[in-house]
């Protein structure tokens, strides 16, 4: 928390799609083991972070009692209180560096870091919106508080906050195994153009896994074809190799998803899948021009249709 760090910063955090997801089985603790290929896409949330640097609040005795506060705009389905992943991530980082907690006598002048979250990523939609926000906050507070933690250390903390959070700290494209927290970066060539079909009514990840255990079957597929298509930058091959074991459970819960996938294919998509646990449908377009035509033709099928590019990098800081 030196005087060199900025006191106002903004972080843009991209969402993700699972280009490949195969369930390997369930562990004794109830978590599912996966092999998945994740890639960030350009639909993003923004978090503004403002640190109060008034002289009184920056006195060393006050800093020990520093606190964080959050406001949210966008969607009513996003919790604004302590259960928001932005606050959970911020408090986890505070614990790591030994500040905060009981505001005690220092409370009156203790500095508060104010954060404002603007949601664009659909909620409970299989695009890791909450995980992206948690990762973005770790990266932003590491900078604004001048903590100086390396990305690997941030990823260690991130893994305690959720399976997708370590991936979101780095972004890009990764192969994830275990419960999804062990990731390795993947080489890619070129840009993918996606038509993203968003349905406002959410699907809870837990519920989709529960139904998968009842009606689904691990496919035993391997991600080799997806990885090869990414390496060579071949959209047709990528479209043909997209795969998600959870799709059958998502469609079971929401039969309309089957029709939406079909509509994407009819409109010219070279591949279409349910992203993660759904209900977002992502369809790969052959190129930028056709993505506009596909989006136009499926607009009536969804609450919102967006064109997105991938890979979209990781959390991006800018000083404001
Ligand atoms: P994943 O793809 O990682 O399974 P998801 O995209 O399906 O996640 P999220 O958008 O992350 O789901 O939301 C899951 C739940 O987390 C929501 O029901 C919401 O109540 C809660 N939540 C907590 N913090 C946030 C946040 N910052 N943004 C969105 N949801 C949040």
PDB file of N, CA and C in Angstrom, residues 121-160:
ATOM      1  N   UNK A 121     -22.045  -9.923 -18.043  1.00  0.00           N
ATOM      2  CA  UNK A 121     -22.016 -11.377 -18.209  1.00  0.00           C
ATOM      3  C   UNK A 121     -23.317 -11.933 -17.635  1.00  0.00           C
ATOM      4  N   UNK A 122     -24.041 -12.748 -18.415  1.00  0.00           N
ATOM      5  CA  UNK A 122     -25.296 -13.289 -17.885  1.00  0.00           C
ATOM      6  C   UNK A 122     -25.056 -14.121 -16.620  1.00  0.00           C
ATOM      7  N   UNK A 123     -26.025 -14.068 -15.694  1.00  0.00           N
ATOM      8  CA  UNK A 123     -25.861 -14.680 -14.365  1.00  0.00           C
ATOM      9  C   UNK A 123     -26.368 -16.126 -14.363  1.00  0.00           C
ATOM     10  N   UNK A 124     -25.608 -16.996 -13.656  1.00  0.00           N
ATOM     11  CA  UNK A 124     -25.937 -18.433 -13.575  1.00  0.00           C
ATOM     12  C   UNK A 124     -26.247 -18.974 -14.971  1.00  0.00           C
ATOM     13  N   UNK A 125     -25.332 -18.688 -15.888  1.00  0.00           N
ATOM     14  CA  UNK A 125     -25.563 -18.971 -17.303  1.00  0.00           C
ATOM     15  C   UNK A 125     -24.488 -19.851 -17.915  1.00  0.00           C
ATOM     16  N   UNK A 126     -23.555 -20.338 -17.097  1.00  0.00           N
ATOM     17  CA  UNK A 126     -22.482 -21.190 -17.624  1.00  0.00           C
ATOM     18  C   UNK A 126     -21.351 -20.406 -18.239  1.00  0.00           C
ATOM     19  N   UNK A 127     -21.253 -19.103 -17.912  1.00  0.00           N
ATOM     20  CA  UNK A 127     -20.177 -18.280 -18.476  1.00  0.00           C
ATOM     21  C   UNK A 127     -19.217 -17.765 -17.408  1.00  0.00           C
ATOM     22  N   UNK A 128     -19.326 -18.337 -16.201  1.00  0.00           N
ATOM     23  CA  UNK A 128     -18.390 -18.053 -15.105  1.00  0.00           C
ATOM     24  C   UNK A 128     -18.339 -16.582 -14.701  1.00  0.00           C
ATOM     25  N   UNK A 129     -19.491 -15.921 -14.740  1.00  0.00           N
ATOM     26  CA  UNK A 129     -19.514 -14.493 -14.392  1.00  0.00           C
ATOM     27  C   UNK A 129     -18.998 -14.217 -12.992  1.00  0.00           C
ATOM     28  N   UNK A 130     -19.491 -14.964 -12.019  1.00  0.00           N
ATOM     29  CA  UNK A 130     -19.055 -14.741 -10.633  1.00  0.00           C
ATOM     30  C   UNK A 130     -17.574 -15.053 -10.469  1.00  0.00           C
ATOM     31  N   UNK A 131     -17.119 -16.122 -11.101  1.00  0.00           N
ATOM     32  CA  UNK A 131     -15.700 -16.497 -11.012  1.00  0.00           C
ATOM     33  C   UNK A 131     -14.821 -15.427 -11.652  1.00  0.00           C
ATOM     34  N   UNK A 132     -15.272 -14.891 -12.774  1.00  0.00           N
ATOM     35  CA  UNK A 132     -14.511 -13.838 -13.452  1.00  0.00           C
ATOM     36  C   UNK A 132     -14.396 -12.613 -12.551  1.00  0.00           C
ATOM     37  N   UNK A 133     -15.489 -12.256 -11.892  1.00  0.00           N
ATOM     38  CA  UNK A 133     -15.465 -11.091 -10.996  1.00  0.00           C
ATOM     39  C   UNK A 133     -14.489 -11.323  -9.839  1.00  0.00           C
ATOM     40  N   UNK A 134     -14.528 -12.528  -9.261  1.00  0.00           N
ATOM     41  CA  UNK A 134     -13.629 -12.841  -8.139  1.00  0.00           C
ATOM     42  C   UNK A 134     -12.174 -12.718  -8.587  1.00  0.00           C
ATOM     43  N   UNK A 135     -11.874 -13.263  -9.771  1.00  0.00           N
ATOM     44  CA  UNK A 135     -10.503 -13.206 -10.283  1.00  0.00           C
ATOM     45  C   UNK A 135     -10.089 -11.757 -10.544  1.00  0.00           C
ATOM     46  N   UNK A 136     -10.992 -10.979 -11.132  1.00  0.00           N
ATOM     47  CA  UNK A 136     -10.693  -9.580 -11.447  1.00  0.00           C
ATOM     48  C   UNK A 136     -10.388  -8.776 -10.207  1.00  0.00           C
ATOM     49  N   UNK A 137     -11.146  -9.044  -9.148  1.00  0.00           N
ATOM     50  CA  UNK A 137     -10.936  -8.305  -7.895  1.00  0.00           C
ATOM     51  C   UNK A 137      -9.584  -8.664  -7.267  1.00  0.00           C
ATOM     52  N   UNK A 138      -9.214  -9.939  -7.323  1.00  0.00           N
ATOM     53  CA  UNK A 138      -7.895 -10.327  -6.787  1.00  0.00           C
ATOM     54  C   UNK A 138      -6.785  -9.568  -7.524  1.00  0.00           C
ATOM     55  N   UNK A 139      -6.895  -9.520  -8.856  1.00  0.00           N
ATOM     56  CA  UNK A 139      -5.864  -8.853  -9.658  1.00  0.00           C
ATOM     57  C   UNK A 139      -5.863  -7.344  -9.373  1.00  0.00           C
ATOM     58  N   UNK A 140      -7.060  -6.753  -9.287  1.00  0.00           N
ATOM     59  CA  UNK A 140      -7.151  -5.294  -9.095  1.00  0.00           C
ATOM     60  C   UNK A 140      -6.669  -4.879  -7.707  1.00  0.00           C
ATOM     61  N   UNK A 141      -7.087  -5.612  -6.666  1.00  0.00           N
ATOM     62  CA  UNK A 141      -6.692  -5.226  -5.308  1.00  0.00           C
ATOM     63  C   UNK A 141      -5.205  -5.500  -5.079  1.00  0.00           C
ATOM     64  N   UNK A 142      -4.692  -6.549  -5.693  1.00  0.00           N
ATOM     65  CA  UNK A 142      -3.258  -6.828  -5.614  1.00  0.00           C
ATOM     66  C   UNK A 142      -2.483  -5.606  -6.104  1.00  0.00           C
ATOM     67  N   UNK A 143      -3.042  -4.933  -7.112  1.00  0.00           N
ATOM     68  CA  UNK A 143      -2.380  -3.762  -7.696  1.00  0.00           C
ATOM     69  C   UNK A 143      -2.624  -2.504  -6.856  1.00  0.00           C
ATOM     70  N   UNK A 144      -3.899  -2.239  -6.562  1.00  0.00           N
ATOM     71  CA  UNK A 144      -4.223  -0.953  -5.914  1.00  0.00           C
ATOM     72  C   UNK A 144      -3.723  -0.925  -4.457  1.00  0.00           C
ATOM     73  N   UNK A 145      -3.693  -2.092  -3.826  1.00  0.00           N
ATOM     74  CA  UNK A 145      -3.148  -2.157  -2.465  1.00  0.00           C
ATOM     75  C   UNK A 145      -1.638  -2.397  -2.474  1.00  0.00           C
ATOM     76  N   UNK A 146      -1.075  -2.506  -3.675  1.00  0.00           N
ATOM     77  CA  UNK A 146       0.368  -2.711  -3.828  1.00  0.00           C
ATOM     78  C   UNK A 146       0.857  -3.933  -3.046  1.00  0.00           C
ATOM     79  N   UNK A 147       0.111  -5.033  -3.148  1.00  0.00           N
ATOM     80  CA  UNK A 147       0.432  -6.253  -2.397  1.00  0.00           C
ATOM     81  C   UNK A 147       1.641  -6.966  -3.008  1.00  0.00           C
ATOM     82  N   UNK A 148       1.753  -6.926  -4.328  1.00  0.00           N
ATOM     83  CA  UNK A 148       2.911  -7.527  -5.000  1.00  0.00           C
ATOM     84  C   UNK A 148       2.899  -9.047  -5.057  1.00  0.00           C
ATOM     85  N   UNK A 149       1.710  -9.659  -4.997  1.00  0.00           N
ATOM     86  CA  UNK A 149       1.665 -11.118  -5.123  1.00  0.00           C
ATOM     87  C   UNK A 149       1.793 -11.523  -6.582  1.00  0.00           C
ATOM     88  N   UNK A 150       2.487 -12.652  -6.811  1.00  0.00           N
ATOM     89  CA  UNK A 150       2.613 -13.169  -8.169  1.00  0.00           C
ATOM     90  C   UNK A 150       1.315 -13.860  -8.580  1.00  0.00           C
ATOM     91  N   UNK A 151       1.116 -13.981  -9.913  1.00  0.00           N
ATOM     92  CA  UNK A 151      -0.115 -14.612 -10.409  1.00  0.00           C
ATOM     93  C   UNK A 151      -0.318 -16.012  -9.827  1.00  0.00           C
ATOM     94  N   UNK A 152       0.791 -16.751  -9.648  1.00  0.00           N
ATOM     95  CA  UNK A 152       0.653 -18.113  -9.112  1.00  0.00           C
ATOM     96  C   UNK A 152       0.066 -18.102  -7.712  1.00  0.00           C
ATOM     97  N   UNK A 153       0.488 -17.103  -6.892  1.00  0.00           N
ATOM     98  CA  UNK A 153      -0.064 -17.012  -5.533  1.00  0.00           C
ATOM     99  C   UNK A 153      -1.533 -16.601  -5.585  1.00  0.00           C
ATOM    100  N   UNK A 154      -1.846 -15.686  -6.512  1.00  0.00           N
ATOM    101  CA  UNK A 154      -3.257 -15.287  -6.655  1.00  0.00           C
ATOM    102  C   UNK A 154      -4.101 -16.484  -7.074  1.00  0.00           C
ATOM    103  N   UNK A 155      -3.528 -17.335  -7.922  1.00  0.00           N
ATOM    104  CA  UNK A 155      -4.269 -18.513  -8.388  1.00  0.00           C
ATOM    105  C   UNK A 155      -4.499 -19.509  -7.256  1.00  0.00           C
ATOM    106  N   UNK A 156      -3.560 -19.569  -6.321  1.00  0.00           N
ATOM    107  CA  UNK A 156      -3.723 -20.464  -5.160  1.00  0.00           C
ATOM    108  C   UNK A 156      -4.920 -19.990  -4.320  1.00  0.00           C
ATOM    109  N   UNK A 157      -4.998 -18.686  -4.069  1.00  0.00           N
ATOM    110  CA  UNK A 157      -6.139 -18.140  -3.321  1.00  0.00           C
ATOM    111  C   UNK A 157      -7.423 -18.334  -4.134  1.00  0.00           C
ATOM    112  N   UNK A 158      -7.301 -18.115  -5.441  1.00  0.00           N
ATOM    113  CA  UNK A 158      -8.459 -18.205  -6.340  1.00  0.00           C
ATOM    114  C   UNK A 158      -9.112 -19.585  -6.255  1.00  0.00           C
ATOM    115  N   UNK A 159      -8.289 -20.632  -6.125  1.00  0.00           N
ATOM    116  CA  UNK A 159      -8.822 -22.005  -6.115  1.00  0.00           C
ATOM    117  C   UNK A 159      -9.736 -22.230  -4.924  1.00  0.00           C
ATOM    118  N   UNK A 160      -9.545 -21.445  -3.852  1.00  0.00           N
ATOM    119  CA  UNK A 160     -10.425 -21.597  -2.677  1.00  0.00           C
ATOM    120  C   UNK A 160     -11.779 -20.941  -2.922  1.00  0.00           C
TER     121      UNK A 160
END
